[in-house]
Coordinates of C-alpha atoms in Angstrom, one line a residue:
M86 CA 79.7 96.2 71.3
K87 CA 81.8 98.1 73.8
K88 CA 82.3 95.5 76.4
L89 CA 83.2 91.9 76.9
L90 CA 83.4 89.2 74.4
S91 CA 80.0 87.7 73.6
F92 CA 79.4 84.6 75.7
G93 CA 77.1 81.8 74.3
T94 CA 76.0 78.5 75.8
L95 CA 79.0 76.7 74.3
L96 CA 81.3 79.2 75.9
V97 CA 79.8 78.7 79.3
S98 CA 80.6 75.0 79.0
L99 CA 84.2 75.8 77.8
T100 CA 84.7 78.3 80.6
Y101 CA 83.7 75.7 83.1
L102 CA 86.0 73.2 81.5
L103 CA 89.0 75.5 81.5
S104 CA 88.5 77.2 84.9
A105 CA 87.8 73.9 86.6
C106 CA 91.1 72.5 85.4
H107 CA 93.8 75.1 85.8
D108 CA 95.1 73.1 88.8
V109 CA 98.2 71.5 87.4
N110 CA 97.3 68.2 89.0
V111 CA 93.9 67.8 87.2
P112 CA 94.0 66.8 83.5
V113 CA 91.3 68.1 81.1
S114 CA 88.9 65.8 79.4
T115 CA 86.4 67.2 76.9
S116 CA 83.8 66.0 74.5
L117 CA 84.3 69.1 72.2
T118 CA 84.9 67.9 68.7
P119 CA 85.6 69.7 65.4
D120 CA 82.1 68.9 64.1
I121 CA 80.4 70.9 66.9
F122 CA 82.7 73.7 68.0
P123 CA 84.3 76.0 67.1
Q124 CA 84.3 76.2 63.3
N125 CA 84.3 79.9 62.4
T126 CA 85.6 83.2 63.6
T127 CA 82.5 84.1 65.5
Q128 CA 82.6 80.9 67.5
F129 CA 86.3 81.3 68.1
I130 CA 85.7 84.8 69.6
Q131 CA 83.3 83.2 71.9
A132 CA 85.7 80.4 72.8
S133 CA 88.5 82.8 73.5
G134 CA 86.6 84.3 76.4
P135 CA 88.2 82.3 79.3
P136 CA 91.8 83.5 78.7
Y137 CA 90.6 87.1 78.4
A138 CA 88.4 86.7 81.5
A139 CA 91.4 85.4 83.3
L140 CA 93.5 88.4 82.1
R141 CA 90.8 90.8 83.3
G142 CA 91.2 89.0 86.7
N143 CA 93.4 91.0 89.1
F144 CA 94.9 93.5 86.7
S145 CA 93.1 96.5 88.3
L146 CA 93.5 95.3 91.9
D147 CA 96.5 93.3 93.1
Y148 CA 98.6 94.0 90.1
W149 CA 97.9 97.7 90.4
F150 CA 98.9 97.6 94.0
M151 CA 102.3 96.1 93.3
Q152 CA 103.0 98.4 90.4
S153 CA 101.8 101.6 92.0
L154 CA 101.9 101.3 95.8
S155 CA 105.6 100.3 95.6
T156 CA 106.4 103.7 94.0
D157 CA 106.0 107.4 94.9
E158 CA 102.8 107.5 92.7
S159 CA 100.4 106.3 95.4
I160 CA 100.1 105.4 99.1
L161 CA 97.5 103.5 101.0
P162 CA 98.0 104.0 104.8
A163 CA 95.8 102.8 107.6
R164 CA 93.2 105.1 109.2
G165 CA 92.3 104.1 112.7
G166 CA 93.1 100.5 111.9
N167 CA 91.1 100.5 108.7
W168 CA 93.0 99.2 105.7
Y169 CA 96.0 98.0 107.7
D170 CA 95.3 94.6 106.1
N171 CA 98.1 92.5 107.6
Q172 CA 100.7 95.2 106.7
G173 CA 100.2 94.5 102.9
Y174 CA 100.1 98.1 101.8
R175 CA 102.6 99.3 104.4
M176 CA 105.1 96.7 103.1
L177 CA 104.8 97.9 99.5
H178 CA 105.5 101.5 100.6
Y179 CA 108.4 100.7 102.8
H180 CA 109.9 98.1 100.4
D181 CA 110.1 95.4 103.1
W182 CA 107.7 92.9 101.7
T183 CA 108.4 89.2 102.2
K184 CA 107.6 86.0 100.3
D185 CA 104.4 85.8 102.3
H186 CA 103.1 89.2 101.2
G187 CA 99.5 89.0 100.1
A188 CA 99.6 90.8 96.7
T189 CA 102.8 89.1 95.8
N190 CA 101.1 85.7 96.2
S191 CA 97.8 86.7 94.6
T192 CA 99.4 88.3 91.6
W193 CA 101.6 85.3 91.0
N194 CA 98.6 83.1 91.3
W195 CA 96.6 85.3 88.9
L196 CA 99.2 85.4 86.2
S197 CA 99.6 81.6 86.6
V198 CA 95.9 81.2 86.0
V199 CA 96.1 83.4 82.8
I200 CA 99.0 81.3 81.5
G201 CA 97.4 78.0 82.4
T202 CA 94.0 78.9 81.1
T203 CA 95.5 80.1 77.8
N204 CA 97.6 76.9 77.5
Q205 CA 94.4 74.9 78.0
A206 CA 92.5 77.0 75.4
L207 CA 95.3 76.7 72.9
S208 CA 95.4 72.9 73.4
I209 CA 91.7 72.5 72.9
L210 CA 91.2 75.0 70.1
N211 CA 94.2 73.8 68.1
T212 CA 92.4 70.4 68.0
T213 CA 88.8 71.5 67.6
I214 CA 89.3 74.3 65.0
P215 CA 89.4 72.5 61.7
A216 CA 92.7 72.9 59.8
S217 CA 90.7 74.2 56.8
T218 CA 89.4 77.2 58.8
P219 CA 91.1 80.3 57.3
S220 CA 91.1 82.2 60.5
K221 CA 92.7 79.4 62.6
P222 CA 96.3 80.9 62.5
T223 CA 94.9 84.3 63.6
N224 CA 92.8 82.7 66.3
L225 CA 95.7 80.9 67.9
A226 CA 98.2 83.7 67.4
E227 CA 95.8 86.0 69.3
L228 CA 95.7 83.7 72.3
K229 CA 99.5 83.4 72.3
M230 CA 99.7 87.2 72.6
V231 CA 97.5 86.9 75.8
R232 CA 100.0 84.4 77.2
A233 CA 103.0 86.5 76.1
L234 CA 101.5 89.6 77.9
A235 CA 101.0 87.5 81.1
Y236 CA 104.6 86.3 80.9
F237 CA 105.8 89.8 80.4
M238 CA 104.0 91.0 83.5
M239 CA 105.4 88.0 85.4
M240 CA 108.9 88.6 84.2
D241 CA 108.7 92.3 85.0
L242 CA 107.6 91.6 88.6
Y243 CA 109.4 88.4 89.5
G244 CA 112.4 88.2 87.2
N245 CA 113.4 84.6 86.8
V246 CA 110.2 82.6 86.3
P247 CA 109.3 79.1 85.0
I248 CA 108.1 78.7 81.4
D249 CA 105.3 76.3 80.6
T250 CA 103.5 76.2 77.3
T251 CA 102.4 72.6 77.2
Y252 CA 99.0 71.7 78.7
G253 CA 98.9 68.4 80.4
D254 CA 102.6 68.3 81.3
F255 CA 102.8 68.5 85.1
T256 CA 106.6 68.2 85.4
P257 CA 107.9 70.8 88.0
R258 CA 110.0 73.4 86.2
T259 CA 112.6 75.6 87.8
N260 CA 113.1 79.3 87.2
T261 CA 114.2 80.3 83.7
P262 CA 116.8 83.2 83.8
R263 CA 115.1 86.5 83.1
A264 CA 117.1 87.1 79.9
Q265 CA 115.8 83.7 78.5
V266 CA 112.3 84.6 79.5
F267 CA 112.7 87.8 77.6
S268 CA 113.9 85.9 74.5
F269 CA 111.0 83.5 74.8
I270 CA 108.4 86.3 74.9
E271 CA 110.1 88.0 72.0
R272 CA 110.1 84.9 70.0
E273 CA 106.4 84.1 70.8
V274 CA 105.4 87.7 69.8
K275 CA 107.4 87.6 66.5
M276 CA 106.0 84.3 65.6
A277 CA 102.4 85.5 66.2
L278 CA 102.8 88.9 64.4
P279 CA 102.3 87.6 60.8
N280 CA 99.0 86.0 61.7
L281 CA 97.6 88.7 64.0
S282 CA 94.8 91.0 62.7
R283 CA 95.7 94.3 61.2
A284 CA 92.2 95.7 62.1
S285 CA 91.6 98.1 64.9
G286 CA 88.5 99.6 66.6
Q287 CA 85.2 97.8 67.2
A288 CA 86.1 94.7 65.2
V289 CA 88.9 93.6 67.5
Y290 CA 88.4 95.8 70.6
G291 CA 89.6 94.1 73.8
R292 CA 91.5 91.5 71.7
A293 CA 95.2 91.4 70.8
N294 CA 95.9 92.6 67.3
K295 CA 99.2 93.0 65.4
Y296 CA 99.8 96.4 67.0
T297 CA 99.4 95.0 70.5
G298 CA 102.3 92.8 69.5
F299 CA 104.5 95.7 68.4
A300 CA 103.6 97.7 71.5
L301 CA 104.6 94.9 73.7
L302 CA 107.9 94.5 71.8
A303 CA 108.5 98.3 72.1
K304 CA 108.0 98.1 75.9
M305 CA 110.4 95.1 76.2
Y306 CA 113.1 96.6 74.0
L307 CA 113.0 100.0 75.9
N308 CA 113.6 98.0 79.1
A309 CA 115.9 95.4 77.5
E310 CA 119.1 96.7 79.1
Y311 CA 117.5 96.2 82.6
Y312 CA 116.0 92.9 81.7
T313 CA 118.9 91.3 79.8
G314 CA 122.0 93.6 80.1
T315 CA 121.8 94.5 76.4
Q316 CA 120.5 97.8 74.9
R317 CA 117.8 97.5 72.2
Y318 CA 116.8 101.1 71.6
N319 CA 116.9 100.8 67.8
D320 CA 114.6 97.8 68.0
A321 CA 112.3 99.8 70.3
I322 CA 112.1 102.5 67.6
I323 CA 111.4 100.0 64.9
A324 CA 108.6 98.5 66.9
C325 CA 107.1 102.0 67.6
D326 CA 107.4 102.9 63.9
S327 CA 105.4 99.8 63.1
V328 CA 102.5 101.2 65.1
I329 CA 103.0 104.8 63.9
N330 CA 103.1 103.7 60.2
S331 CA 99.8 101.8 60.5
R332 CA 98.0 105.2 60.8
L333 CA 95.3 103.5 62.8
Y334 CA 95.9 105.4 66.0
S335 CA 96.4 109.0 67.0
I336 CA 96.8 111.1 70.2
E337 CA 93.5 112.0 71.8
P338 CA 93.1 115.8 71.7
R339 CA 93.1 117.8 74.9
S340 CA 89.3 118.0 74.9
T341 CA 88.9 114.2 75.2
Y342 CA 92.0 113.2 77.2
L343 CA 90.0 112.7 80.4
Q344 CA 87.2 111.0 78.6
M345 CA 89.5 108.2 77.7
F346 CA 89.0 106.9 81.2
Y347 CA 85.3 107.5 81.7
P348 CA 82.8 104.6 82.3
N349 CA 81.6 104.9 78.7
N350 CA 85.1 104.6 77.1
G351 CA 85.7 101.9 74.5
P352 CA 86.7 101.4 70.9
Q353 CA 86.0 105.0 70.0
M354 CA 89.1 106.1 71.8
K355 CA 91.7 106.9 69.2
E356 CA 94.7 106.0 71.5
F357 CA 93.6 102.5 72.7
I358 CA 95.9 99.9 71.1
F359 CA 94.9 97.3 73.7
A360 CA 92.5 97.7 76.5
I361 CA 91.0 95.4 79.1
P362 CA 87.2 95.7 79.0
Y363 CA 85.3 95.7 82.3
D364 CA 81.6 95.2 82.9
P365 CA 80.0 94.9 86.4
S366 CA 77.6 92.2 85.0
A367 CA 80.4 89.9 83.9
G368 CA 81.5 87.1 86.2
A369 CA 85.1 86.5 87.3
M370 CA 87.2 83.6 86.2
P371 CA 87.5 81.3 89.2
G372 CA 90.7 82.0 91.1
T373 CA 90.7 85.7 90.1
N374 CA 89.0 88.9 91.2
G375 CA 87.6 90.3 87.9
M376 CA 86.7 93.7 89.4
M377 CA 87.5 97.3 88.5
Y378 CA 87.4 99.0 91.9
H379 CA 89.1 102.4 91.4
A380 CA 86.2 104.6 92.6
R381 CA 86.0 102.4 95.8
Y382 CA 89.7 103.2 96.6
D383 CA 90.1 106.7 95.1
V384 CA 87.0 108.7 95.8
P385 CA 86.6 110.5 99.2
R386 CA 83.9 109.1 101.4
S387 CA 82.4 112.6 101.5
A388 CA 82.0 112.7 97.7
R389 CA 79.5 109.8 97.4
T390 CA 76.6 112.2 96.7
K391 CA 78.6 114.4 94.4
Y392 CA 79.2 111.4 92.1
G393 CA 75.9 109.7 92.6
L394 CA 77.5 106.5 93.8
P395 CA 75.3 103.6 95.0
F396 CA 77.9 102.8 97.7
T397 CA 80.1 104.7 100.1
P398 CA 83.7 104.7 98.8
S399 CA 86.5 103.9 101.1
A400 CA 89.0 106.4 99.8
P401 CA 92.1 104.9 101.3
K402 CA 94.4 105.7 98.3
S403 CA 96.1 109.0 97.5
T404 CA 99.2 110.3 95.9
L405 CA 102.3 111.7 97.6
P406 CA 103.6 115.3 97.3
E407 CA 106.7 114.0 95.5
Y408 CA 104.7 112.6 92.7
Y409 CA 102.1 115.4 92.5
A410 CA 104.9 117.9 92.0
Y411 CA 105.1 116.9 88.4
F412 CA 101.7 118.4 87.8
N413 CA 103.1 121.9 87.8
D414 CA 101.6 123.3 84.6
A415 CA 98.4 125.2 85.1
G416 CA 97.4 124.8 81.4
D417 CA 97.6 121.0 81.5
I418 CA 94.3 119.1 81.0
R419 CA 95.8 116.2 83.0
N420 CA 95.4 118.2 86.2
G421 CA 91.8 117.4 85.9
Q422 CA 92.3 113.8 87.1
W423 CA 93.1 115.0 90.6
L424 CA 90.9 116.0 93.6
K425 CA 92.7 118.5 95.8
G426 CA 92.0 121.4 98.2
L427 CA 88.5 122.6 99.0
Q428 CA 85.9 120.5 97.4
F429 CA 82.6 121.5 95.7
M430 CA 79.6 119.8 94.3
N431 CA 79.3 119.4 90.5
D432 CA 78.2 123.0 90.0
G433 CA 81.6 124.1 91.2
V434 CA 79.9 126.6 93.6
T435 CA 78.2 124.7 96.3
P436 CA 80.7 123.6 99.0
L437 CA 80.9 119.9 99.7
R438 CA 80.2 119.8 103.4
V439 CA 80.3 117.0 106.0
T440 CA 78.6 117.1 109.4
T441 CA 80.3 115.2 112.2
T442 CA 81.3 116.0 115.8
K443 CA 84.2 118.1 117.0
K444 CA 85.9 114.9 118.2
G445 CA 85.0 113.1 114.9
Y446 CA 86.7 115.9 113.0
D447 CA 89.8 115.9 115.1
Q448 CA 90.4 113.0 117.4
T449 CA 93.0 115.0 119.4
Y450 CA 90.3 117.5 120.4
T451 CA 90.2 117.7 124.2
G452 CA 87.3 120.1 124.8
A453 CA 84.3 119.0 126.9
D454 CA 82.0 119.5 123.9
G455 CA 83.7 116.8 121.8
A456 CA 80.3 115.3 120.9
A457 CA 78.9 118.6 119.7
P458 CA 77.9 118.7 116.0
F459 CA 80.6 120.2 113.6
T460 CA 80.1 121.0 109.9
Y461 CA 83.1 121.7 107.6
Q462 CA 83.9 122.0 103.9
V463 CA 85.9 119.1 102.7
D464 CA 89.5 120.1 102.2
L465 CA 91.9 117.5 100.7
T466 CA 95.5 118.2 101.9
P467 CA 98.7 117.1 100.2
T468 CA 100.7 115.8 103.1
I469 CA 100.5 112.4 104.7
I470 CA 101.1 112.3 108.4
L471 CA 101.2 109.2 110.6
R472 CA 99.4 111.0 113.4
Q473 CA 98.0 108.0 115.2
D474 CA 100.8 105.4 115.1
V475 CA 103.9 105.2 113.0
A476 CA 104.4 101.4 113.6
T477 CA 101.0 100.6 112.2
Y478 CA 101.2 103.1 109.4
D479 CA 98.2 104.9 110.8
L480 CA 96.9 108.4 110.1
G481 CA 94.1 108.3 112.6
N482 CA 90.4 107.7 112.4
D483 CA 89.0 111.2 112.1
E484 CA 88.0 113.5 109.2
I485 CA 91.4 115.2 109.2
A486 CA 93.0 111.7 108.5
W487 CA 90.4 110.8 105.8
N488 CA 91.1 114.0 104.0
M489 CA 94.9 113.6 103.8
G490 CA 96.3 113.1 100.3
Y491 CA 95.2 114.3 96.9
R492 CA 93.0 111.8 95.2
N493 CA 93.2 110.6 91.6
I494 CA 89.9 110.0 89.8
K495 CA 91.3 109.4 86.3
F496 CA 89.1 106.2 86.1
F497 CA 86.0 108.4 86.7
P498 CA 83.4 107.1 89.2
D499 CA 80.7 105.0 87.5
A500 CA 77.3 106.1 88.9
T501 CA 75.5 103.5 86.6
S502 CA 76.9 100.5 88.4
T503 CA 74.8 99.0 91.2
S504 CA 78.0 97.7 92.9
R505 CA 81.5 98.9 93.6
N506 CA 82.6 97.4 90.2
Q507 CA 82.9 99.9 87.4
N508 CA 82.3 99.9 83.6
N509 CA 85.6 101.8 82.8
D510 CA 87.8 99.9 80.4
V511 CA 91.5 100.0 81.4
P512 CA 94.1 100.7 78.7
V513 CA 97.2 98.6 78.7
F514 CA 98.9 100.1 75.6
R515 CA 98.1 103.6 74.3
Y516 CA 99.4 105.5 71.3
S517 CA 100.8 108.2 73.5
D518 CA 103.0 105.6 75.1
I519 CA 104.4 104.7 71.6
I520 CA 105.2 108.3 71.0
L521 CA 107.0 108.8 74.4
M522 CA 108.8 105.4 74.1
K523 CA 110.2 106.4 70.7
A524 CA 111.3 109.8 72.1
E525 CA 113.0 108.2 75.0
A526 CA 114.7 105.5 72.8
I527 CA 116.1 108.3 70.6
L528 CA 117.5 110.2 73.7
R529 CA 119.1 107.0 75.0
G530 CA 121.0 106.6 71.7
G531 CA 118.7 105.1 69.2
T532 CA 118.6 106.3 65.6
A533 CA 115.9 108.8 64.8
T534 CA 113.5 107.8 61.9
L535 CA 110.5 109.2 60.0
G536 CA 111.8 112.7 60.4
H537 CA 111.1 112.6 64.1
T538 CA 113.3 113.9 66.9
A539 CA 112.8 113.4 70.6
L540 CA 111.7 117.0 70.8
S541 CA 109.2 116.8 68.0
L542 CA 107.6 113.7 69.5
M543 CA 107.4 115.2 72.9
N544 CA 105.7 118.3 71.5
Q545 CA 103.4 116.2 69.4
L546 CA 102.0 114.9 72.7
R547 CA 102.1 118.1 74.6
V548 CA 100.2 120.2 72.1
N549 CA 97.3 117.8 72.8
R550 CA 97.6 118.1 76.6
T551 CA 98.5 121.7 77.5
T552 CA 97.9 125.3 76.4
S553 CA 101.5 126.2 77.5
P554 CA 104.1 126.9 74.8
T555 CA 105.9 124.0 73.1
L556 CA 109.2 123.0 74.5
T557 CA 112.5 124.1 72.9
S558 CA 114.6 121.3 74.3
V559 CA 114.0 117.9 75.9
N560 CA 116.1 115.6 78.0
L561 CA 115.5 112.3 79.8
E562 CA 114.2 114.0 83.0
D563 CA 111.6 115.8 80.8
I564 CA 110.5 112.4 79.4
Y565 CA 110.2 111.0 82.9
A566 CA 108.1 113.9 84.1
E567 CA 105.9 113.7 81.1
R568 CA 105.3 110.0 81.7
C569 CA 104.4 110.7 85.3
R570 CA 101.7 113.2 84.0
E571 CA 100.5 111.0 81.1
F572 CA 100.3 107.6 82.7
A573 CA 99.3 108.2 86.3
W574 CA 97.4 105.3 87.8
E575 CA 98.0 103.1 84.6
T576 CA 100.4 100.5 86.2
W577 CA 103.5 101.7 84.4
H578 CA 105.2 103.9 87.0
R579 CA 107.2 101.1 88.7
N580 CA 108.5 100.1 85.3
D581 CA 109.5 103.7 84.6
M582 CA 111.1 104.3 88.0
I583 CA 113.4 101.3 87.6
R584 CA 114.4 102.2 84.1
F585 CA 115.2 105.8 85.1
G586 CA 117.2 104.7 88.2
K587 CA 114.7 106.1 90.7
Y588 CA 113.2 103.1 92.4
E589 CA 115.8 103.0 95.1
G590 CA 115.1 106.6 96.0
K591 CA 113.3 108.1 99.1
W592 CA 109.7 109.2 99.2
G593 CA 107.0 109.3 101.8
F594 CA 108.2 107.1 104.7
K595 CA 110.3 104.8 102.6
T596 CA 114.1 104.6 103.3
D597 CA 115.1 101.1 101.9
A598 CA 117.4 101.5 98.9
S599 CA 118.0 97.8 98.3
A600 CA 118.4 97.2 94.5
Y601 CA 117.2 93.6 94.9
R602 CA 113.7 95.0 95.6
R603 CA 113.4 95.8 91.9
I604 CA 111.9 92.3 91.7
F605 CA 109.5 90.6 94.1
P606 CA 110.1 87.3 95.8
I607 CA 108.7 84.0 94.5
P608 CA 105.8 83.6 96.9
T609 CA 105.5 80.9 99.4
G610 CA 102.5 79.4 97.8
A611 CA 104.3 78.9 94.5
F612 CA 106.8 76.5 96.2
V613 CA 104.0 74.3 97.4
V614 CA 102.8 73.8 93.8
N615 CA 106.2 73.7 92.3
P616 CA 109.1 72.6 94.6
A617 CA 111.6 73.0 91.7
L618 CA 111.5 76.8 92.0
V619 CA 114.5 78.7 93.4
Q620 CA 114.0 81.9 95.4
N621 CA 115.1 85.3 94.0
P622 CA 118.3 86.8 95.5
G623 CA 117.8 88.7 98.7
Y624 CA 114.7 86.8 99.9

């Protein structure tokens, strides 16, 4: 089974129970008893569906916006008023978001649902799984990993956040200092590790195993100096080695790199340590989105026929020239994730053409024949220009505007879906990240192990990505550039920019260099639910 956890009748009941009661003011009551559910591993896998459904929630939408649109990786400007959306995307680009910013609120709410749903599931399952069930420690440890991952994302975005692991306790909690949140997550993961499954592949696909735990620890330790003020590079290397020594994962060869992100991806991908499965037929956890919308946002409107899509994509997202500059190696397979320049149909020969009017092509056209038909070959240009209105972040509502910006189609358009939702599973932790994290940790002062050097690790990845000669030296800037190429569109770029000291830089139209923007404000809605919260500095 490639996709989502199997849902049975009992799970439907449990899903309703958990989703209906994530409001902190509503206690859960249940008739589930150990003699009816769950009593074995199969039933547990069914019962663990709600936390995973919640995790799927907004990962590929609001969370992606916050992690990517606030960097030089991507931009989503308005076009003739389309996609202005109450300044939400403009604020992320300019770094002038407020505590009322839409995605800031929705992402906080989503992560709160993940944590609350998992707390509920742990409370119920700890009672209903008989103590004699051999898999019980593994079952519960797996769900604690889901919660730990949600807390990591919340800590990374919002810094000081409240910690709540007890279902049914509605006491308002104030923010816990970020360093203490870090220690809490670290402790939770370490306590779960001995009980997590050592299996990989189909048997545990889409669920957290032992190596998900080590990958999360590696990510935390690599960023520990930023999160806590203390370097943990040797610990990052140890965590990476725990994944490497398992010999369960390997770098996808050059020939299958792009296929890792196709609609039919899944447990066959050698690099996937933990991925979030998406399926258009799966319902969303109440209070979350649950959709994987990349084609809707990434594919040019003119390319609907080329990709056989059952809907017209909106294509508002693109990259910036500053970010695309890292794709400067003609032999690199990762160049294939971009649409740029003159566009052709799938045969690579037939021009992709659009028929409009002269005025529809260029809104500034002043000739008397503006309504005359005009046919052109689609040509995606690199530069973003606010031709219509700078204040409203608007490029204009003509074909020139809609063709501005190179598009990323890493998460390849899914022509099998009858809606805008896609089948592509989204990786959270990949083996190539383990390799690059270890290389970076060594360059930052960690002790090399297993005969590896930063250079050997870097080349281990590059021989599977490019036909260009291997490198003869490597520095931190090389690591950063490689991460840009390797993890485009995978929600890690903001994390990388902060660690490399680049988040306060200038790109596109952004000029704000305020360091407090490294974390987002606690949203207004959170204070309504929890008045004990304290706002982050600067907001």
